[in-house]
Structures are given as structure tokens and as C-alpha cells.
Amino acid sequence: MDDQQHQNEHRRATIFALSSGQGRAGVAVIRVSGPGVPAILISMASPVPQPRIAGLRKVRAPGTGDIIDEALVLFFPGPGSQTGEDVAEFQIHGGRAVVAAMLAALASFPASRLAEPGEFARRAFENGKIDLTAAEGLADLVDAETEAQRRQALRQAGGVLARLYDSWRSSLIAASALVEAAIDFSDERDVFADAVGRARVVVEELRQVIAAHLDNGRRGEILREGFQVALVGAPNAGKSSLFNALAQRDAAIVSPEAGTTRDIIEVRLDLGGIPVVLADTAGLREIGAAVEMEGMRRTRDRARRADLVLWVVDGAECSGGKSPPNAARLFDTQEFPTCEMLVVLTKADLLARNKGRGADASEFVGDPDVHVSAVTGQGIDQLEKLIASKASSCIGAVEAPALTQARHRTQLEACHGALGRFLAGNLDEAELRAEDLRIAVLALGRITGRVDVEEVLDHVFGRFCIGK
């Protein structure tokens, strides 16, 4: 058997998987999809339930007839199912032994095997039930940790991006048809000029729309991956204590010894429904051991890539006669990120004690945006609200369709570039301009899967858990 035959048989197999979570539970859901579903239902759950109507059945092991469990069983005939194939669903009790017995029974049928990660969704795609953007939306929906992520993923799974990109693709196909017509009537200059001119109007408008879609501050990608916040400042400024206070747990080691934090430590927060990735970084100073210097290099790199920098200043240094470490100079000499910055004065409880001794944070940081104390909790709520406000402003309205994947951005940039070449090129060279439009159409098609995109399928569906 050659590789192609083996691959075809692999795809024609009946697949099954535990679609609910692993471990002991009240109910477990096992899904089955493929041509063997009717035979499996007849053998294990006779009489076969009416389509889309749950039936209570004694589920039996094939061959022996031993009862495995009493379960709710559903049958979804293809093509009107989630995968486009015949699908069965067994809602059994969630004990480990029951699940193991069910999976073993299903594996005993010919051409029946355990599903691979994302294989149910991949079959849905291959049978025209969903496009690639909807599949990615489903994966994001499973991974969603916050309300805003859930809403964005649900809209994408519902086809909002597919409809947008397909409408652009249809416009480009229409423009391409005009250019092809111009080629056919190249001897008739009036017809040629009219067709090419109409195509140019379509391309100019669409190129502006795609440019605006690309230039959206990465809001969809930020919402999907998390708003990146970096805590930056001098050693012992209170970054790790603030980090723990925001995380509401001891995620970072706190020590009076300078240079304790050598590497990036991250936690994920949910602030007002928006995902925030908070990073504690190594303190910045002019000297340090080799390991500490590497930590400071990573701090600068992380700050450049952050969406928001929290510049942390030690409130305990704000007392008369003390000069705080000038870490700001160390950081400002680097390429500073284009993101926003909040100045956070820590140890506000100590600053309050030093008020009568000439303490003044503005001497070296200007007016702080917020005063906080990890000990008393002062200012923590205010800081969280400030971060959430910055994140919300960055992300914008969730309802508007936004780029969510680097894969989408790459193809849209390719499309935008091809349209630019069309407009910049000599329109009398209609064959070359037709090729520009063909490249643009293909780029849009690769996003939704309207063209052959075998090279990206494993990447897209490999993110799914087994059973989805």
C-alpha cells in the first residue's frame, strides 16, 4: 500500500474520542464520526435513536453483549452533522473504568480508531462545514480565559472574519475578471481602457480597506494572546512584591538582596474581562554579575515588546538626603518602546512615614501615576483599573472584526503588496496586472481555506484537544 492509499484510508476511518475532560466526573461525552457510526449504534445501542433525539439506552460491548453502562445516545446523520459525516454521541457516566470500557469497545470495530487532535474539526473543514478562520475561532474559544476573549473567539467561530475576507476576495475576483476581459479586447482601446479603469477603482478602494485592517494596533492579536505588561525599575524597587500583590499569590521570590530576580516571571490576569500577561523583570543598574547583566538585557528586550511598562520607583528612597538609583538613565539610553508607561511609586506606607523628612517622589520620577503598597494593599485596585483602562483602549471595540492570527496578517500583507504592484505597474501590461490580482486572490483564499492550503492544516488543527 502506497502512502497516498494509506492516507486516504486513514481519513476514511471512523474516529472516536472522549470530548469531555479527563478524570473522574459525573458525565463523560464520547463522540464518534465516520462511515462506521450506524453499525456501531446497531451493535452497541439498539434500537438506534431517532436522528437528533436523545435516547436512553443500555450500551453493550460488541461481541459479548455485556452491558457497559446506561447512557443517553444521540445520532446525527450526515451531512447535517457537525463534521458532515454520520456522528454519534454517548453521554455516559464519568468513571474511569466506564470510559476505558467504552473506548476499548469502539476500538474493536473495523476501521475505527482514536481521533487525533483537532480531527473532528478538520473533517468539518474538509466537508465544507467550517472555514479555517472559524476553526481557529473554535480553538480560541476552547482556550478562552476571559470574557473578552470568549466574545472575540465566538464571533470568529461564527464566521465574522470569513464573511469579511470572502467579500474582499469576491471583489478581487470581479476586478480580475475585468482585467481578463481587457486582455480579450486589447485591440479595442475604449473597451480595454474602460475595463482596466473599473478594475483599478476596485483595487484602490480595497487596498485602502485592507491597509486600515492591518494598521489596527494588533488589537485582535493582543486580545487573543494577552495585553503584555512589564514591571521595570531598579533592584529592590518593590517590583516582585507588587507582582505578587497583583497576582494575589507568591509567584515571585521577594528578598532584600539586590538582583534576586534574574529572569522573566509571568502570570496571567483577568482584568475587567481582558487578558493581561504581567511580567516581573530583573532590576536595572549599572553594575552586576554576568548572570544579572543577562537578566537586565532580557528586561530591556521585554520592555521593548510590552504593550505597557510599569516604571516602578522605590518609595522608601524618597526621604531627605537619599538619592535613589538612577535606573531610568540605564533604560532611557536604549530604544524605548512605543507603548504606554505608568509610573508606579511603591512602598507608599514607608513614604507616608517620611513625609516630614523631605520626601518627594517628583524629585526623580515626576508625578507618579499611582502610589501603591504591597503590604497594606493601598493603590493596588487603582493600579489594576489603570492597567485595564490602557488595555481596553488598546484593544478597542471587540465587536469590530479584527486580525487575530499571525497567519492572517502574513497573507493580508501579501495581498496588500500584490495590490500595490497592480496599481504601480503599467496597466497596458494587462497580463502582468492579471497575475498581480491572481496572487492577491490566492492570498485571501489561503486565510479561509478556499484554495489548497494543505501546508497550514496541520498547524491549524494541531492546536485542538483530542475530541474536538
Short mmCIF file of C-alpha atoms in Angstrom, two decimals:
data_model
loop_
_atom_site.label_atom_id
_atom_site.label_comp_id
_atom_site.label_asym_id
_atom_site.label_seq_id
_atom_site.Cartn_x
_atom_site.Cartn_y
_atom_site.Cartn_z
CA MET A 1 0.00 0.00 0.00
CA ASP A 2 1.48 3.35 -1.02
CA ASP A 3 1.46 6.43 1.18
CA GLN A 4 -1.49 8.02 -0.65
CA GLN A 5 -3.66 4.93 -0.16
CA HIS A 6 -2.71 4.77 3.50
CA GLN A 7 -3.55 8.45 3.93
CA ASN A 8 -6.93 8.01 2.24
CA GLU A 9 -7.82 5.04 4.45
CA HIS A 10 -6.69 7.00 7.48
CA ARG A 11 -9.10 9.80 6.57
CA ARG A 12 -11.98 7.41 5.79
CA ALA A 13 -11.69 5.69 9.16
CA THR A 14 -14.37 6.09 11.81
CA ILE A 15 -12.90 8.17 14.62
CA PHE A 16 -13.87 8.45 18.27
CA ALA A 17 -12.68 10.39 21.30
CA LEU A 18 -13.53 11.47 24.82
CA SER A 19 -14.70 15.03 24.19
CA SER A 20 -15.22 15.95 27.84
CA GLY A 21 -12.37 16.43 30.31
CA GLN A 22 -10.13 13.64 31.53
CA GLY A 23 -10.59 12.23 35.02
CA ARG A 24 -13.48 11.31 37.28
CA ALA A 25 -16.70 13.19 36.53
CA GLY A 26 -20.46 12.85 36.75
CA VAL A 27 -20.88 12.64 32.98
CA ALA A 28 -18.43 11.93 30.17
CA VAL A 29 -19.15 12.60 26.48
CA ILE A 30 -17.71 10.32 23.79
CA ARG A 31 -18.12 11.36 20.17
CA VAL A 32 -17.87 9.13 17.11
CA SER A 33 -17.71 10.28 13.46
CA GLY A 34 -17.43 8.39 10.20
CA PRO A 35 -18.99 5.74 7.98
CA GLY A 36 -18.98 3.11 10.73
CA VAL A 37 -21.35 5.04 13.03
CA PRO A 38 -24.59 3.21 12.02
CA ALA A 39 -23.01 -0.21 12.58
CA ILE A 40 -21.63 0.91 15.95
CA LEU A 41 -25.04 2.16 17.08
CA ILE A 42 -26.81 -1.02 15.94
CA SER A 43 -24.27 -3.19 17.76
CA MET A 44 -23.92 -1.17 20.96
CA ALA A 45 -27.11 0.88 21.44
CA SER A 46 -30.06 -0.77 19.68
CA PRO A 47 -32.57 0.39 18.80
CA VAL A 48 -30.84 3.30 17.10
CA PRO A 49 -32.29 6.60 18.42
CA GLN A 50 -34.22 8.86 16.09
CA PRO A 51 -31.95 11.49 14.49
CA ARG A 52 -31.21 14.39 16.87
CA ILE A 53 -33.40 12.94 19.64
CA ALA A 54 -31.64 11.66 22.75
CA GLY A 55 -32.48 8.10 23.68
CA LEU A 56 -31.74 6.29 26.96
CA ARG A 57 -30.00 3.04 26.05
CA LYS A 58 -28.14 0.17 27.68
CA VAL A 59 -24.79 0.37 25.92
CA ARG A 60 -23.35 -3.08 25.29
CA ALA A 61 -19.91 -4.37 24.38
CA PRO A 62 -19.81 -5.75 20.82
CA GLY A 63 -19.38 -9.50 20.67
CA THR A 64 -20.14 -10.35 24.31
CA GLY A 65 -23.21 -8.19 24.75
CA ASP A 66 -22.12 -7.25 28.27
CA ILE A 67 -23.65 -4.01 29.50
CA ILE A 68 -21.04 -1.27 29.76
CA ASP A 69 -23.32 1.49 31.03
CA GLU A 70 -26.74 3.05 30.70
CA ALA A 71 -26.36 6.26 28.72
CA LEU A 72 -28.02 8.94 26.66
CA VAL A 73 -27.26 8.28 22.99
CA LEU A 74 -27.69 10.68 20.07
CA PHE A 75 -27.40 10.13 16.33
CA PHE A 76 -26.68 12.92 13.82
CA PRO A 77 -26.83 11.63 10.22
CA GLY A 78 -24.51 13.24 7.72
CA PRO A 79 -24.27 15.61 6.01
CA GLY A 80 -26.37 17.50 8.54
CA SER A 81 -23.89 16.99 11.36
CA GLN A 82 -21.03 18.96 12.83
CA THR A 83 -18.43 17.05 10.79
CA GLY A 84 -20.60 16.42 7.71
CA GLU A 85 -20.37 12.67 8.41
CA ASP A 86 -22.58 10.36 10.45
CA VAL A 87 -21.95 11.28 14.09
CA ALA A 88 -22.91 9.54 17.34
CA GLU A 89 -22.61 10.87 20.86
CA PHE A 90 -22.61 8.78 24.02
CA GLN A 91 -23.26 10.60 27.30
CA ILE A 92 -22.06 8.04 29.82
CA HIS A 93 -21.15 8.10 33.50
CA GLY A 94 -17.75 9.67 34.01
CA GLY A 95 -15.93 6.95 35.93
CA ARG A 96 -12.53 5.97 34.58
CA ALA A 97 -13.49 2.30 34.16
CA VAL A 98 -16.67 3.18 32.22
CA VAL A 99 -14.77 5.49 29.87
CA ALA A 100 -12.00 2.93 29.35
CA ALA A 101 -14.52 0.19 28.55
CA MET A 102 -16.32 2.40 26.05
CA LEU A 103 -13.13 3.39 24.25
CA ALA A 104 -11.99 -0.23 24.09
CA ALA A 105 -15.35 -1.30 22.67
CA LEU A 106 -15.25 1.38 19.97
CA ALA A 107 -11.67 0.46 19.05
CA SER A 108 -12.76 -3.15 18.41
CA PHE A 109 -14.77 -2.18 15.31
CA PRO A 110 -13.05 -2.48 11.90
CA ALA A 111 -11.54 0.76 10.55
CA SER A 112 -12.29 2.51 13.85
CA ARG A 113 -9.59 4.38 15.71
CA LEU A 114 -8.95 7.07 18.30
CA ALA A 115 -9.15 10.58 16.84
CA GLU A 116 -6.08 12.74 16.51
CA PRO A 117 -6.02 16.29 17.97
CA GLY A 118 -8.40 18.51 16.04
CA GLU A 119 -9.54 15.74 13.70
CA PHE A 120 -13.26 16.31 14.23
CA ALA A 121 -12.85 19.99 13.34
CA ARG A 122 -10.59 19.11 10.41
CA ARG A 123 -13.24 16.80 8.97
CA ALA A 124 -15.79 19.58 9.40
CA PHE A 125 -13.49 21.83 7.38
CA GLU A 126 -12.85 19.22 4.70
CA ASN A 127 -16.59 18.62 4.34
CA GLY A 128 -17.34 22.33 3.97
CA LYS A 129 -18.95 22.85 7.37
CA ILE A 130 -16.49 25.49 8.54
CA ASP A 131 -13.64 27.52 7.07
CA LEU A 132 -10.15 27.87 8.53
CA THR A 133 -10.89 31.12 10.37
CA ALA A 134 -13.92 29.50 12.03
CA ALA A 135 -11.78 26.51 13.01
CA GLU A 136 -9.22 28.84 14.57
CA GLY A 137 -12.06 30.63 16.34
CA LEU A 138 -13.24 27.31 17.80
CA ALA A 139 -9.73 26.59 19.10
CA ASP A 140 -9.57 30.07 20.63
CA LEU A 141 -13.00 29.54 22.19
CA VAL A 142 -11.77 26.38 23.90
CA ASP A 143 -8.68 28.27 25.13
CA ALA A 144 -10.54 31.47 26.12
CA GLU A 145 -9.78 32.56 29.70
CA THR A 146 -11.60 35.91 29.84
CA GLU A 147 -14.95 37.30 28.76
CA ALA A 148 -13.45 39.49 26.03
CA GLN A 149 -11.53 36.53 24.60
CA ARG A 150 -14.71 34.45 24.63
CA ARG A 151 -16.66 37.10 22.72
CA GLN A 152 -13.95 37.56 20.10
CA ALA A 153 -13.50 33.80 19.60
CA LEU A 154 -17.26 33.23 19.37
CA ARG A 155 -17.62 35.90 16.69
CA GLN A 156 -14.75 34.42 14.71
CA ALA A 157 -16.14 30.88 15.06
CA GLY A 158 -19.45 32.29 13.83
CA GLY A 159 -17.81 33.40 10.58
CA VAL A 160 -17.34 37.15 11.01
CA LEU A 161 -13.81 37.07 9.57
CA ALA A 162 -14.71 34.57 6.86
CA ARG A 163 -17.52 36.80 5.62
CA LEU A 164 -15.23 39.84 5.61
CA TYR A 165 -12.36 38.15 3.76
CA ASP A 166 -14.68 36.35 1.34
CA SER A 167 -16.30 39.67 0.42
CA TRP A 168 -12.86 41.11 -0.33
CA ARG A 169 -11.97 38.04 -2.34
CA SER A 170 -15.19 38.33 -4.37
CA SER A 171 -14.37 41.96 -5.16
CA LEU A 172 -10.90 40.97 -6.33
CA ILE A 173 -12.27 38.14 -8.46
CA ALA A 174 -14.59 40.67 -10.10
CA ALA A 175 -11.64 43.01 -10.73
CA SER A 176 -9.63 40.10 -12.10
CA ALA A 177 -12.46 39.26 -14.48
CA LEU A 178 -12.41 42.83 -15.76
CA VAL A 179 -8.68 42.64 -16.45
CA GLU A 180 -9.11 39.28 -18.21
CA ALA A 181 -11.83 40.86 -20.33
CA ALA A 182 -9.50 43.74 -21.14
CA ILE A 183 -6.92 41.22 -22.39
CA ASP A 184 -9.55 39.66 -24.67
CA PHE A 185 -10.42 43.08 -26.09
CA SER A 186 -6.90 44.53 -26.19
CA ASP A 187 -7.42 45.62 -29.81
CA GLU A 188 -10.41 47.75 -28.84
CA ARG A 189 -8.80 50.54 -26.83
CA ASP A 190 -12.02 52.01 -25.49
CA VAL A 191 -13.21 48.68 -24.12
CA PHE A 192 -9.72 47.89 -22.80
CA ALA A 193 -9.36 51.25 -21.02
CA ASP A 194 -12.86 51.05 -19.52
CA ALA A 195 -12.35 47.54 -18.12
CA VAL A 196 -8.91 48.27 -16.70
CA GLY A 197 -10.09 51.58 -15.23
CA ARG A 198 -13.03 49.92 -13.45
CA ALA A 199 -10.70 47.25 -12.06
CA ARG A 200 -8.32 49.93 -10.82
CA VAL A 201 -11.13 51.66 -8.86
CA VAL A 202 -11.99 48.37 -7.11
CA VAL A 203 -8.36 47.66 -6.29
CA GLU A 204 -7.68 51.19 -4.95
CA GLU A 205 -10.67 51.05 -2.61
CA LEU A 206 -9.92 47.56 -1.38
CA ARG A 207 -6.23 48.28 -0.83
CA GLN A 208 -7.17 51.16 1.48
CA VAL A 209 -9.60 48.96 3.40
CA ILE A 210 -7.00 46.19 3.85
CA ALA A 211 -4.38 48.75 4.93
CA ALA A 212 -6.73 50.03 7.64
CA HIS A 213 -7.45 46.45 8.73
CA LEU A 214 -3.73 45.74 9.03
CA ASP A 215 -3.00 49.02 10.81
CA ASN A 216 -5.18 48.32 13.84
CA GLY A 217 -2.56 48.23 16.57
CA ARG A 218 -2.68 44.42 16.69
CA ARG A 219 -5.80 44.70 18.86
CA GLY A 220 -7.21 41.30 17.90
CA GLU A 221 -3.87 39.58 18.41
CA ILE A 222 -3.36 41.37 21.74
CA LEU A 223 -6.79 40.26 22.95
CA ARG A 224 -6.12 36.69 21.88
CA GLU A 225 -2.60 36.45 23.33
CA GLY A 226 -2.93 38.87 26.24
CA PHE A 227 -2.08 42.54 26.89
CA GLN A 228 1.64 42.50 27.73
CA VAL A 229 2.66 44.44 30.86
CA ALA A 230 6.28 44.62 32.06
CA LEU A 231 7.37 45.70 35.56
CA VAL A 232 10.63 47.62 35.12
CA GLY A 233 12.79 49.52 37.61
CA ALA A 234 15.86 49.48 39.81
CA PRO A 235 16.74 46.49 42.04
CA ASN A 236 14.75 46.39 45.29
CA ALA A 237 12.24 48.93 43.96
CA GLY A 238 9.44 46.57 45.01
CA LYS A 239 8.72 45.02 41.61
CA SER A 240 8.40 41.44 42.87
CA SER A 241 6.25 42.46 45.85
CA LEU A 242 3.98 44.42 43.51
CA PHE A 243 3.97 41.47 41.10
CA ASN A 244 2.79 39.14 43.89
CA ALA A 245 0.17 41.64 45.03
CA LEU A 246 -1.30 41.88 41.52
CA ALA A 247 -1.12 38.09 41.06
CA GLN A 248 -2.66 37.60 44.53
CA ARG A 249 -0.14 34.86 45.30
CA ASP A 250 3.58 34.42 45.97
CA ALA A 251 4.59 33.95 42.35
CA ALA A 252 8.00 35.66 42.66
CA ILE A 253 10.69 35.46 45.33
CA VAL A 254 10.93 38.62 47.43
CA SER A 255 14.28 39.39 49.07
CA PRO A 256 16.09 42.49 50.36
CA GLU A 257 19.16 41.33 48.41
CA ALA A 258 19.58 43.27 45.17
CA GLY A 259 19.42 41.26 41.94
CA THR A 260 17.23 38.43 43.23
CA THR A 261 15.17 38.36 40.03
CA ARG A 262 17.40 37.15 37.19
CA ASP A 263 14.84 36.01 34.60
CA ILE A 264 11.36 36.91 33.39
CA ILE A 265 8.49 35.59 35.53
CA GLU A 266 4.95 35.73 34.13
CA VAL A 267 1.39 35.43 35.42
CA ARG A 268 -1.87 35.80 33.53
CA LEU A 269 -4.53 38.09 34.96
CA ASP A 270 -8.16 38.76 34.10
CA LEU A 271 -8.77 42.49 34.47
CA GLY A 272 -12.28 43.51 33.53
CA GLY A 273 -12.60 40.56 31.17
CA ILE A 274 -9.37 41.43 29.34
CA PRO A 275 -6.41 39.01 29.47
CA VAL A 276 -3.26 40.61 30.85
CA VAL A 277 0.18 38.97 30.89
CA LEU A 278 2.18 40.53 33.73
CA ALA A 279 5.96 40.09 33.67
CA ASP A 280 8.35 40.64 36.58
CA THR A 281 11.82 41.52 35.32
CA ALA A 282 15.37 41.86 36.58
CA GLY A 283 16.25 45.21 38.18
CA LEU A 284 18.24 47.70 36.11
CA ARG A 285 21.51 49.08 37.46
CA GLU A 286 24.93 49.96 36.07
CA ILE A 287 26.86 47.03 37.55
CA GLY A 288 26.17 43.38 38.21
CA ALA A 289 27.42 39.83 37.76
CA ALA A 290 27.31 38.21 34.34
CA VAL A 291 24.04 36.41 35.06
CA GLU A 292 22.47 39.61 36.36
CA MET A 293 23.63 41.53 33.27
CA GLU A 294 21.91 38.91 31.10
CA GLY A 295 18.77 39.40 33.17
CA MET A 296 18.93 43.15 32.56
CA ARG A 297 19.34 42.54 28.83
CA ARG A 298 16.19 40.44 28.90
CA THR A 299 14.41 43.16 30.86
CA ARG A 300 15.13 45.74 28.18
CA ASP A 301 14.09 43.34 25.44
CA ARG A 302 10.83 42.50 27.19
CA ALA A 303 10.06 46.17 27.84
CA ARG A 304 10.53 46.99 24.15
CA ARG A 305 7.95 44.33 23.26
CA ALA A 306 5.47 45.24 26.02
CA ASP A 307 2.17 46.98 25.39
CA LEU A 308 2.54 48.78 28.74
CA VAL A 309 5.54 49.39 31.01
CA LEU A 310 5.04 49.91 34.72
CA TRP A 311 8.04 52.03 35.73
CA VAL A 312 8.45 51.03 39.39
CA VAL A 313 10.09 53.52 41.77
CA ASP A 314 11.10 52.77 45.37
CA GLY A 315 9.07 54.91 47.78
CA ALA A 316 11.46 54.09 50.62
CA GLU A 317 14.19 56.03 48.80
CA CYS A 318 12.08 59.18 48.96
CA SER A 319 13.48 60.51 52.18
CA GLY A 320 15.62 63.57 52.77
CA GLY A 321 19.27 63.05 51.99
CA LYS A 322 18.76 59.86 49.96
CA SER A 323 19.29 59.73 46.24
CA PRO A 324 17.53 56.83 44.54
CA PRO A 325 19.41 54.72 41.98
CA ASN A 326 19.18 56.35 38.59
CA ALA A 327 17.90 53.25 36.79
CA ALA A 328 15.87 55.46 34.44
CA ARG A 329 19.07 56.58 32.74
CA LEU A 330 20.06 52.97 32.12
CA PHE A 331 16.77 52.26 30.39
CA ASP A 332 16.28 55.53 28.54
CA THR A 333 19.55 55.10 26.66
CA GLN A 334 18.02 52.09 24.91
CA GLU A 335 15.45 52.09 22.14
CA PHE A 336 12.38 52.88 24.13
CA PRO A 337 9.17 51.02 23.26
CA THR A 338 6.33 52.85 21.58
CA CYS A 339 3.94 51.52 24.23
CA GLU A 340 2.48 53.48 27.09
CA MET A 341 4.13 53.87 30.51
CA LEU A 342 2.75 54.24 34.01
CA VAL A 343 5.00 55.46 36.83
CA VAL A 344 4.26 53.43 39.97
CA LEU A 345 5.61 54.57 43.36
CA THR A 346 5.89 51.55 45.66
CA LYS A 347 6.15 51.26 49.45
CA ALA A 348 3.65 54.07 49.89
CA ASP A 349 3.32 53.11 53.57
CA LEU A 350 7.02 53.99 54.10
CA LEU A 351 6.68 57.19 52.08
CA ALA A 352 3.86 58.32 54.35
CA ARG A 353 6.14 57.95 57.38
CA ASN A 354 8.85 60.03 55.69
CA LYS A 355 6.62 62.94 54.69
CA GLY A 356 8.02 65.15 57.39
CA ARG A 357 11.61 64.48 56.31
CA GLY A 358 11.60 66.00 52.85
CA ALA A 359 10.28 63.01 50.94
CA ASP A 360 9.23 63.91 47.41
CA ALA A 361 8.86 61.38 44.60
CA SER A 362 8.73 64.13 41.99
CA GLU A 363 12.43 64.85 42.57
CA PHE A 364 13.36 61.95 40.31
CA VAL A 365 10.30 60.49 38.60
CA GLY A 366 7.89 63.37 38.13
CA ASP A 367 4.40 62.90 39.49
CA PRO A 368 3.71 59.14 39.82
CA ASP A 369 0.54 57.84 38.20
CA VAL A 370 -0.23 55.80 41.30
CA HIS A 371 1.15 55.21 44.80
CA VAL A 372 0.96 51.58 45.96
CA SER A 373 1.85 49.46 48.95
CA ALA A 374 2.12 45.70 48.65
CA VAL A 375 1.96 45.49 52.46
CA THR A 376 -1.27 47.42 53.04
CA GLY A 377 -2.83 46.99 49.58
CA GLN A 378 -3.03 50.75 49.09
CA GLY A 379 -3.38 51.71 45.44
CA ILE A 380 -3.49 48.13 44.08
CA ASP A 381 -7.13 48.42 42.97
CA GLN A 382 -6.38 51.79 41.37
CA LEU A 383 -3.40 50.33 39.51
CA GLU A 384 -5.49 47.41 38.25
CA LYS A 385 -8.08 49.84 36.92
CA LEU A 386 -5.39 51.89 35.18
CA ILE A 387 -3.95 48.76 33.52
CA ALA A 388 -7.42 47.61 32.48
CA SER A 389 -8.16 51.06 31.04
CA LYS A 390 -4.94 51.06 29.00
CA ALA A 391 -5.66 47.51 27.77
CA SER A 392 -9.24 48.39 26.85
CA SER A 393 -8.10 51.47 24.90
CA CYS A 394 -5.51 49.39 23.08
CA ILE A 395 -7.91 46.62 22.12
CA GLY A 396 -10.86 48.84 21.20
CA ALA A 397 -14.33 47.55 20.37
CA VAL A 398 -14.44 43.76 20.43
CA GLU A 399 -17.44 43.81 18.09
CA ALA A 400 -15.42 45.08 15.13
CA PRO A 401 -13.71 42.27 13.15
CA ALA A 402 -10.02 42.23 13.97
CA LEU A 403 -6.94 40.28 12.94
CA THR A 404 -6.35 37.50 15.46
CA GLN A 405 -3.62 35.35 13.92
CA ALA A 406 -0.13 36.00 12.62
CA ARG A 407 -1.05 33.69 9.72
CA HIS A 408 -3.84 36.06 8.69
CA ARG A 409 -1.55 39.07 8.89
CA THR A 410 1.08 37.39 6.68
CA GLN A 411 -1.45 36.62 3.94
CA LEU A 412 -3.11 40.04 4.13
CA GLU A 413 0.28 41.71 3.80
CA ALA A 414 0.96 39.54 0.74
CA CYS A 415 -2.42 40.55 -0.70
CA HIS A 416 -1.80 44.23 0.06
CA GLY A 417 1.62 44.05 -1.59
CA ALA A 418 0.19 42.44 -4.74
CA LEU A 419 -2.47 45.14 -4.98
CA GLY A 420 0.25 47.79 -4.61
CA ARG A 421 2.16 46.23 -7.51
CA PHE A 422 -1.02 46.25 -9.59
CA LEU A 423 -1.54 49.96 -9.01
CA ALA A 424 2.13 50.87 -9.50
CA GLY A 425 2.55 48.77 -12.64
CA ASN A 426 1.89 49.66 -16.24
CA LEU A 427 -1.81 48.95 -16.81
CA ASP A 428 -1.12 48.37 -20.51
CA GLU A 429 0.74 45.21 -19.43
CA ALA A 430 -2.57 43.57 -18.65
CA GLU A 431 -1.17 40.04 -18.36
CA LEU A 432 1.20 41.10 -15.56
CA ARG A 433 -1.56 43.04 -13.78
CA ALA A 434 -3.80 39.97 -14.00
CA GLU A 435 -1.05 37.98 -12.29
CA ASP A 436 -0.88 40.58 -9.50
CA LEU A 437 -4.58 40.13 -8.88
CA ARG A 438 -4.29 36.34 -9.02
CA ILE A 439 -1.64 36.46 -6.27
CA ALA A 440 -3.87 38.75 -4.19
CA VAL A 441 -6.89 36.44 -4.59
CA LEU A 442 -4.82 33.39 -3.63
CA ALA A 443 -3.51 35.13 -0.50
CA LEU A 444 -7.05 35.88 0.69
CA GLY A 445 -8.14 32.34 -0.17
CA ARG A 446 -5.39 30.88 1.97
CA ILE A 447 -6.80 32.61 5.05
CA THR A 448 -10.20 30.93 4.84
CA GLY A 449 -9.06 27.76 3.08
CA ARG A 450 -10.78 28.48 -0.23
CA VAL A 451 -7.68 27.26 -2.05
CA ASP A 452 -5.31 24.36 -1.46
CA VAL A 453 -3.74 25.06 1.93
CA GLU A 454 -2.50 21.61 2.92
CA GLU A 455 0.68 23.10 4.35
CA VAL A 456 -1.22 25.04 7.03
CA LEU A 457 -3.83 22.43 8.03
CA ASP A 458 -1.61 20.54 10.46
CA HIS A 459 -0.68 23.80 12.16
CA VAL A 460 -4.27 25.00 12.49
CA PHE A 461 -5.87 21.77 13.69
CA GLY A 462 -2.91 20.59 15.76
CA ARG A 463 -3.83 23.23 18.38
CA PHE A 464 -7.07 21.42 19.20
CA CYS A 465 -7.51 18.93 22.01
CA ILE A 466 -8.46 15.36 21.11
CA GLY A 467 -12.23 15.07 20.68
CA LYS A 468 -12.72 18.49 19.09
#
